[in-house]
Amino acid sequence: SLAVLLWGVGGAAPADSPPDAGSDAGSDAGFVTALTDVGTRAAVAERAAGTMADLLRSAWVWFARRGDPAAAERYAVREWDLWRRAGRPAEAARLLWWRAGMFRLRGRGDLELRCFERLESLCDETGDRAALARVRAATAAALLSYDRADAAADWARRAEGVVRALPDFPPVEQALVLEWSGRALWATGATGPARRRFSEALALLVDVDDEG
């Protein structure tokens, strides 16, 4: 494909490489920028949305791995906007999770939480309750890491509410939600409810181990 050809010439990472997989020391930032611009223009001319997404993702992954989060975010925003306009919620959600992780590494809690807000909106649009529980649990974990225990406990309770209404939700993930709920409650001083969450989480994990 065009994306593979261009990035092969540039010697940079493929689009599915994780941002923390290492550095691409063999390429120059200016060259990568020019390469991506040429490639995306060609993709527009060919009406190849998938190719454009591959190019944009490769660019932001490359810049993230090189320690240039501002440049990475510029390309990540373009990819997210592409999927949003194309009505592809699964791809948009995947990118928002990646961006949230990038913001967490940068210590930008405000932007990380904004990604989770957008993810929750996507879940509302698609009706994916399991994904909603995961987003709310991640929001609680993020808030707790930023010393916002009361807000974290509130989001953890919201995640719990979704999980308890989903009988087929994976028990290991349910235990994780309960653990985060317990941590948040503990941080607010509600040690009794926190202990109950920890006990529930442990019971779920023991049941899984017994079944194995």
C-alpha positions as YAML, in Angstrom:
chain: A
units: angstrom
residues:
- id: 1
  name: SER
  ca: [0.00, 0.00, 0.00]
- id: 2
  name: LEU
  ca: [0.97, 3.65, -0.22]
- id: 3
  name: ALA
  ca: [1.45, 3.85, 3.54]
- id: 4
  name: VAL
  ca: [3.78, 0.85, 3.64]
- id: 5
  name: LEU
  ca: [5.77, 2.12, 0.65]
- id: 6
  name: LEU
  ca: [6.27, 5.61, 2.04]
- id: 7
  name: TRP
  ca: [7.19, 4.48, 5.54]
- id: 8
  name: GLY
  ca: [9.50, 1.87, 4.08]
- id: 9
  name: VAL
  ca: [11.35, 4.64, 2.25]
- id: 10
  name: GLY
  ca: [11.39, 6.74, 5.41]
- id: 11
  name: GLY
  ca: [12.66, 3.89, 7.55]
- id: 12
  name: ALA
  ca: [10.13, 4.66, 10.28]
- id: 13
  name: ALA
  ca: [7.79, 2.54, 12.36]
- id: 14
  name: PRO
  ca: [4.68, 0.80, 11.03]
- id: 15
  name: ALA
  ca: [1.32, 2.16, 12.13]
- id: 16
  name: ASP
  ca: [0.60, -0.65, 14.59]
- id: 17
  name: SER
  ca: [3.81, -0.19, 16.61]
- id: 18
  name: PRO
  ca: [3.16, 0.97, 20.18]
- id: 19
  name: PRO
  ca: [4.36, 4.48, 21.08]
- id: 20
  name: ASP
  ca: [6.78, 3.11, 23.68]
- id: 21
  name: ALA
  ca: [8.35, 0.44, 21.46]
- id: 22
  name: GLY
  ca: [11.61, 2.32, 21.02]
- id: 23
  name: SER
  ca: [13.02, 5.11, 18.91]
- id: 24
  name: ASP
  ca: [13.28, 5.59, 15.16]
- id: 25
  name: ALA
  ca: [16.68, 7.18, 15.10]
- id: 26
  name: GLY
  ca: [17.13, 6.64, 11.38]
- id: 27
  name: SER
  ca: [14.61, 9.27, 10.32]
- id: 28
  name: ASP
  ca: [14.58, 13.05, 10.55]
- id: 29
  name: ALA
  ca: [11.55, 14.88, 11.98]
- id: 30
  name: GLY
  ca: [11.37, 17.27, 9.03]
- id: 31
  name: PHE
  ca: [11.55, 14.39, 6.59]
- id: 32
  name: VAL
  ca: [8.82, 12.47, 8.43]
- id: 33
  name: THR
  ca: [6.58, 15.56, 8.41]
- id: 34
  name: ALA
  ca: [7.10, 16.06, 4.67]
- id: 35
  name: LEU
  ca: [6.62, 12.34, 4.02]
- id: 36
  name: THR
  ca: [3.32, 12.33, 5.90]
- id: 37
  name: ASP
  ca: [2.09, 15.47, 4.16]
- id: 38
  name: VAL
  ca: [2.84, 14.02, 0.72]
- id: 39
  name: GLY
  ca: [1.23, 10.72, 1.65]
- id: 40
  name: THR
  ca: [-1.94, 12.23, 3.07]
- id: 41
  name: ARG
  ca: [-2.40, 14.44, 0.02]
- id: 42
  name: ALA
  ca: [-2.08, 11.37, -2.19]
- id: 43
  name: ALA
  ca: [-4.55, 9.50, 0.02]
- id: 44
  name: VAL
  ca: [-7.06, 12.36, -0.32]
- id: 45
  name: ALA
  ca: [-6.66, 12.26, -4.10]
- id: 46
  name: GLU
  ca: [-7.24, 8.50, -4.08]
- id: 47
  name: ARG
  ca: [-10.13, 8.79, -1.58]
- id: 48
  name: ALA
  ca: [-8.28, 6.24, 0.54]
- id: 49
  name: ALA
  ca: [-9.37, 6.95, 4.12]
- id: 50
  name: GLY
  ca: [-7.71, 3.81, 5.47]
- id: 51
  name: THR
  ca: [-4.37, 4.75, 3.95]
- id: 52
  name: MET
  ca: [-4.62, 8.25, 5.36]
- id: 53
  name: ALA
  ca: [-5.38, 6.85, 8.81]
- id: 54
  name: ASP
  ca: [-2.34, 4.55, 8.57]
- id: 55
  name: LEU
  ca: [-0.11, 7.47, 7.63]
- id: 56
  name: LEU
  ca: [-1.41, 9.73, 10.38]
- id: 57
  name: ARG
  ca: [-1.10, 6.97, 12.97]
- id: 58
  name: SER
  ca: [2.43, 6.14, 11.87]
- id: 59
  name: ALA
  ca: [3.34, 9.82, 12.16]
- id: 60
  name: TRP
  ca: [1.96, 10.34, 15.65]
- id: 61
  name: VAL
  ca: [3.43, 7.06, 16.91]
- id: 62
  name: TRP
  ca: [6.81, 8.06, 15.46]
- id: 63
  name: PHE
  ca: [6.76, 11.49, 17.12]
- id: 64
  name: ALA
  ca: [5.55, 10.03, 20.41]
- id: 65
  name: ARG
  ca: [8.43, 7.56, 20.40]
- id: 66
  name: ARG
  ca: [10.84, 10.38, 19.64]
- id: 67
  name: GLY
  ca: [9.64, 12.33, 22.68]
- id: 68
  name: ASP
  ca: [7.75, 15.06, 20.80]
- id: 69
  name: PRO
  ca: [4.23, 14.80, 22.26]
- id: 70
  name: ALA
  ca: [3.05, 18.11, 20.77]
- id: 71
  name: ALA
  ca: [3.76, 16.94, 17.21]
- id: 72
  name: ALA
  ca: [2.32, 13.51, 18.01]
- id: 73
  name: GLU
  ca: [-0.90, 15.08, 19.23]
- id: 74
  name: ARG
  ca: [-1.31, 17.13, 16.05]
- id: 75
  name: TYR
  ca: [-1.39, 13.96, 13.96]
- id: 76
  name: ALA
  ca: [-3.45, 12.02, 16.52]
- id: 77
  name: VAL
  ca: [-6.14, 14.71, 16.45]
- id: 78
  name: ARG
  ca: [-6.29, 14.47, 12.66]
- id: 79
  name: GLU
  ca: [-6.71, 10.70, 12.78]
- id: 80
  name: TRP
  ca: [-9.39, 10.95, 15.46]
- id: 81
  name: ASP
  ca: [-11.27, 13.54, 13.41]
- id: 82
  name: LEU
  ca: [-11.04, 11.30, 10.34]
- id: 83
  name: TRP
  ca: [-12.67, 8.36, 12.14]
- id: 84
  name: ARG
  ca: [-15.25, 10.60, 13.82]
- id: 85
  name: ARG
  ca: [-16.37, 12.08, 10.50]
- id: 86
  name: ALA
  ca: [-16.38, 8.64, 8.89]
- id: 87
  name: GLY
  ca: [-18.74, 7.29, 11.55]
- id: 88
  name: ARG
  ca: [-16.26, 4.64, 12.74]
- id: 89
  name: PRO
  ca: [-16.67, 4.60, 16.55]
- id: 90
  name: ALA
  ca: [-14.48, 1.55, 17.16]
- id: 91
  name: GLU
  ca: [-11.46, 3.16, 15.49]
- id: 92
  name: ALA
  ca: [-12.19, 6.51, 17.16]
- id: 93
  name: ALA
  ca: [-12.38, 4.79, 20.55]
- id: 94
  name: ARG
  ca: [-9.11, 2.95, 20.04]
- id: 95
  name: LEU
  ca: [-7.37, 6.21, 19.22]
- id: 96
  name: LEU
  ca: [-8.88, 7.98, 22.23]
- id: 97
  name: TRP
  ca: [-7.51, 5.25, 24.51]
- id: 98
  name: TRP
  ca: [-4.06, 5.72, 22.98]
- id: 99
  name: ARG
  ca: [-4.28, 9.49, 23.39]
- id: 100
  name: ALA
  ca: [-5.38, 9.12, 27.01]
- id: 101
  name: GLY
  ca: [-2.30, 7.00, 27.67]
- id: 102
  name: MET
  ca: [-0.07, 9.56, 26.00]
- id: 103
  name: PHE
  ca: [-1.52, 12.37, 28.09]
- id: 104
  name: ARG
  ca: [-1.06, 10.30, 31.24]
- id: 105
  name: LEU
  ca: [2.63, 9.89, 30.45]
- id: 106
  name: ARG
  ca: [2.88, 13.66, 29.96]
- id: 107
  name: GLY
  ca: [1.12, 14.35, 33.25]
- id: 108
  name: ARG
  ca: [-1.73, 16.14, 31.47]
- id: 109
  name: GLY
  ca: [-4.62, 14.92, 33.55]
- id: 110
  name: ASP
  ca: [-7.00, 17.49, 32.09]
- id: 111
  name: LEU
  ca: [-6.49, 16.17, 28.57]
- id: 112
  name: GLU
  ca: [-6.53, 12.54, 29.70]
- id: 113
  name: LEU
  ca: [-9.91, 13.08, 31.35]
- id: 114
  name: ARG
  ca: [-11.19, 14.85, 28.24]
- id: 115
  name: CYS
  ca: [-10.40, 11.70, 26.26]
- id: 116
  name: PHE
  ca: [-12.45, 9.67, 28.74]
- id: 117
  name: GLU
  ca: [-15.34, 12.13, 28.37]
- id: 118
  name: ARG
  ca: [-15.28, 11.59, 24.62]
- id: 119
  name: LEU
  ca: [-15.07, 7.83, 25.11]
- id: 120
  name: GLU
  ca: [-18.14, 7.91, 27.33]
- id: 121
  name: SER
  ca: [-20.00, 9.86, 24.64]
- id: 122
  name: LEU
  ca: [-19.04, 7.20, 22.09]
- id: 123
  name: CYS
  ca: [-20.33, 4.49, 24.43]
- id: 124
  name: ASP
  ca: [-23.62, 6.36, 24.76]
- id: 125
  name: GLU
  ca: [-23.88, 6.54, 20.97]
- id: 126
  name: THR
  ca: [-23.15, 2.85, 20.43]
- id: 127
  name: GLY
  ca: [-24.92, 1.50, 23.51]
- id: 128
  name: ASP
  ca: [-21.86, -0.53, 24.50]
- id: 129
  name: ARG
  ca: [-22.38, -0.97, 28.24]
- id: 130
  name: ALA
  ca: [-19.28, -3.09, 28.82]
- id: 131
  name: ALA
  ca: [-17.10, -0.43, 27.20]
- id: 132
  name: LEU
  ca: [-18.86, 2.20, 29.31]
- id: 133
  name: ALA
  ca: [-17.93, 0.35, 32.50]
- id: 134
  name: ARG
  ca: [-14.29, 0.22, 31.40]
- id: 135
  name: VAL
  ca: [-14.24, 3.93, 30.60]
- id: 136
  name: ARG
  ca: [-15.77, 4.86, 33.94]
- id: 137
  name: ALA
  ca: [-13.33, 2.63, 35.81]
- id: 138
  name: ALA
  ca: [-10.42, 4.21, 33.93]
- id: 139
  name: THR
  ca: [-11.79, 7.66, 34.77]
- id: 140
  name: ALA
  ca: [-11.91, 6.71, 38.45]
- id: 141
  name: ALA
  ca: [-8.35, 5.41, 38.33]
- id: 142
  name: ALA
  ca: [-7.13, 8.59, 36.65]
- id: 143
  name: LEU
  ca: [-8.89, 10.85, 39.14]
- id: 144
  name: LEU
  ca: [-7.45, 8.88, 42.04]
- id: 145
  name: SER
  ca: [-3.94, 9.22, 40.61]
- id: 146
  name: TYR
  ca: [-4.48, 12.99, 40.58]
- id: 147
  name: ASP
  ca: [-5.55, 12.99, 44.27]
- id: 148
  name: ARG
  ca: [-9.22, 13.62, 43.51]
- id: 149
  name: ALA
  ca: [-10.57, 10.87, 45.73]
- id: 150
  name: ASP
  ca: [-14.18, 12.06, 46.04]
- id: 151
  name: ALA
  ca: [-14.62, 12.36, 42.28]
- id: 152
  name: ALA
  ca: [-12.85, 9.01, 41.81]
- id: 153
  name: ALA
  ca: [-15.24, 7.31, 44.23]
- id: 154
  name: ASP
  ca: [-18.21, 8.76, 42.35]
- id: 155
  name: TRP
  ca: [-16.95, 7.48, 38.99]
- id: 156
  name: ALA
  ca: [-16.10, 4.10, 40.49]
- id: 157
  name: ARG
  ca: [-19.66, 3.79, 41.79]
- id: 158
  name: ARG
  ca: [-20.93, 4.58, 38.30]
- id: 159
  name: ALA
  ca: [-18.70, 1.86, 36.86]
- id: 160
  name: GLU
  ca: [-19.94, -0.55, 39.52]
- id: 161
  name: GLY
  ca: [-23.54, 0.20, 38.64]
- id: 162
  name: VAL
  ca: [-22.95, -0.76, 35.03]
- id: 163
  name: VAL
  ca: [-20.94, -3.87, 35.88]
- id: 164
  name: ARG
  ca: [-23.50, -5.22, 38.35]
- id: 165
  name: ALA
  ca: [-26.18, -4.92, 35.67]
- id: 166
  name: LEU
  ca: [-24.11, -6.97, 33.20]
- id: 167
  name: PRO
  ca: [-24.16, -10.67, 34.18]
- id: 168
  name: ASP
  ca: [-21.75, -11.62, 31.41]
- id: 169
  name: PHE
  ca: [-19.11, -9.03, 32.27]
- id: 170
  name: PRO
  ca: [-15.73, -10.83, 32.67]
- id: 171
  name: PRO
  ca: [-15.22, -11.58, 36.39]
- id: 172
  name: VAL
  ca: [-11.56, -10.57, 36.34]
- id: 173
  name: GLU
  ca: [-12.50, -7.16, 34.94]
- id: 174
  name: GLN
  ca: [-15.36, -6.91, 37.42]
- id: 175
  name: ALA
  ca: [-12.87, -7.56, 40.21]
- id: 176
  name: LEU
  ca: [-10.66, -4.79, 38.85]
- id: 177
  name: VAL
  ca: [-13.57, -2.33, 38.89]
- id: 178
  name: LEU
  ca: [-14.34, -3.29, 42.48]
- id: 179
  name: GLU
  ca: [-10.69, -2.92, 43.43]
- id: 180
  name: TRP
  ca: [-10.56, 0.62, 42.05]
- id: 181
  name: SER
  ca: [-13.82, 1.39, 43.79]
- id: 182
  name: GLY
  ca: [-12.33, 0.12, 47.03]
- id: 183
  name: ARG
  ca: [-9.19, 2.19, 46.57]
- id: 184
  name: ALA
  ca: [-11.19, 5.34, 45.92]
- id: 185
  name: LEU
  ca: [-13.47, 4.75, 48.90]
- id: 186
  name: TRP
  ca: [-10.46, 4.07, 51.11]
- id: 187
  name: ALA
  ca: [-8.91, 7.35, 50.03]
- id: 188
  name: THR
  ca: [-12.08, 9.19, 51.07]
- id: 189
  name: GLY
  ca: [-11.98, 7.56, 54.51]
- id: 190
  name: ALA
  ca: [-14.85, 5.13, 53.86]
- id: 191
  name: THR
  ca: [-12.82, 2.13, 55.00]
- id: 192
  name: GLY
  ca: [-15.80, -0.14, 55.71]
- id: 193
  name: PRO
  ca: [-17.30, 0.04, 52.20]
- id: 194
  name: ALA
  ca: [-13.77, -0.15, 50.79]
- id: 195
  name: ARG
  ca: [-13.10, -3.44, 52.60]
- id: 196
  name: ARG
  ca: [-16.36, -4.86, 51.26]
- id: 197
  name: ARG
  ca: [-15.30, -4.01, 47.70]
- id: 198
  name: PHE
  ca: [-11.91, -5.65, 48.25]
- id: 199
  name: SER
  ca: [-13.60, -8.78, 49.62]
- id: 200
  name: GLU
  ca: [-15.95, -8.96, 46.63]
- id: 201
  name: ALA
  ca: [-13.05, -8.55, 44.23]
- id: 202
  name: LEU
  ca: [-11.07, -11.29, 45.96]
- id: 203
  name: ALA
  ca: [-14.06, -13.65, 45.90]
- id: 204
  name: LEU
  ca: [-14.44, -13.16, 42.17]
- id: 205
  name: LEU
  ca: [-10.77, -13.91, 41.57]
- id: 206
  name: VAL
  ca: [-10.92, -17.02, 43.78]
- id: 207
  name: ASP
  ca: [-13.92, -18.28, 41.81]
- id: 208
  name: VAL
  ca: [-12.03, -17.79, 38.55]
- id: 209
  name: ASP
  ca: [-9.02, -19.64, 39.94]
- id: 210
  name: ASP
  ca: [-11.22, -22.54, 41.10]
- id: 211
  name: GLU
  ca: [-12.82, -22.80, 37.67]
- id: 212
  name: GLY
  ca: [-9.38, -22.91, 36.06]
...
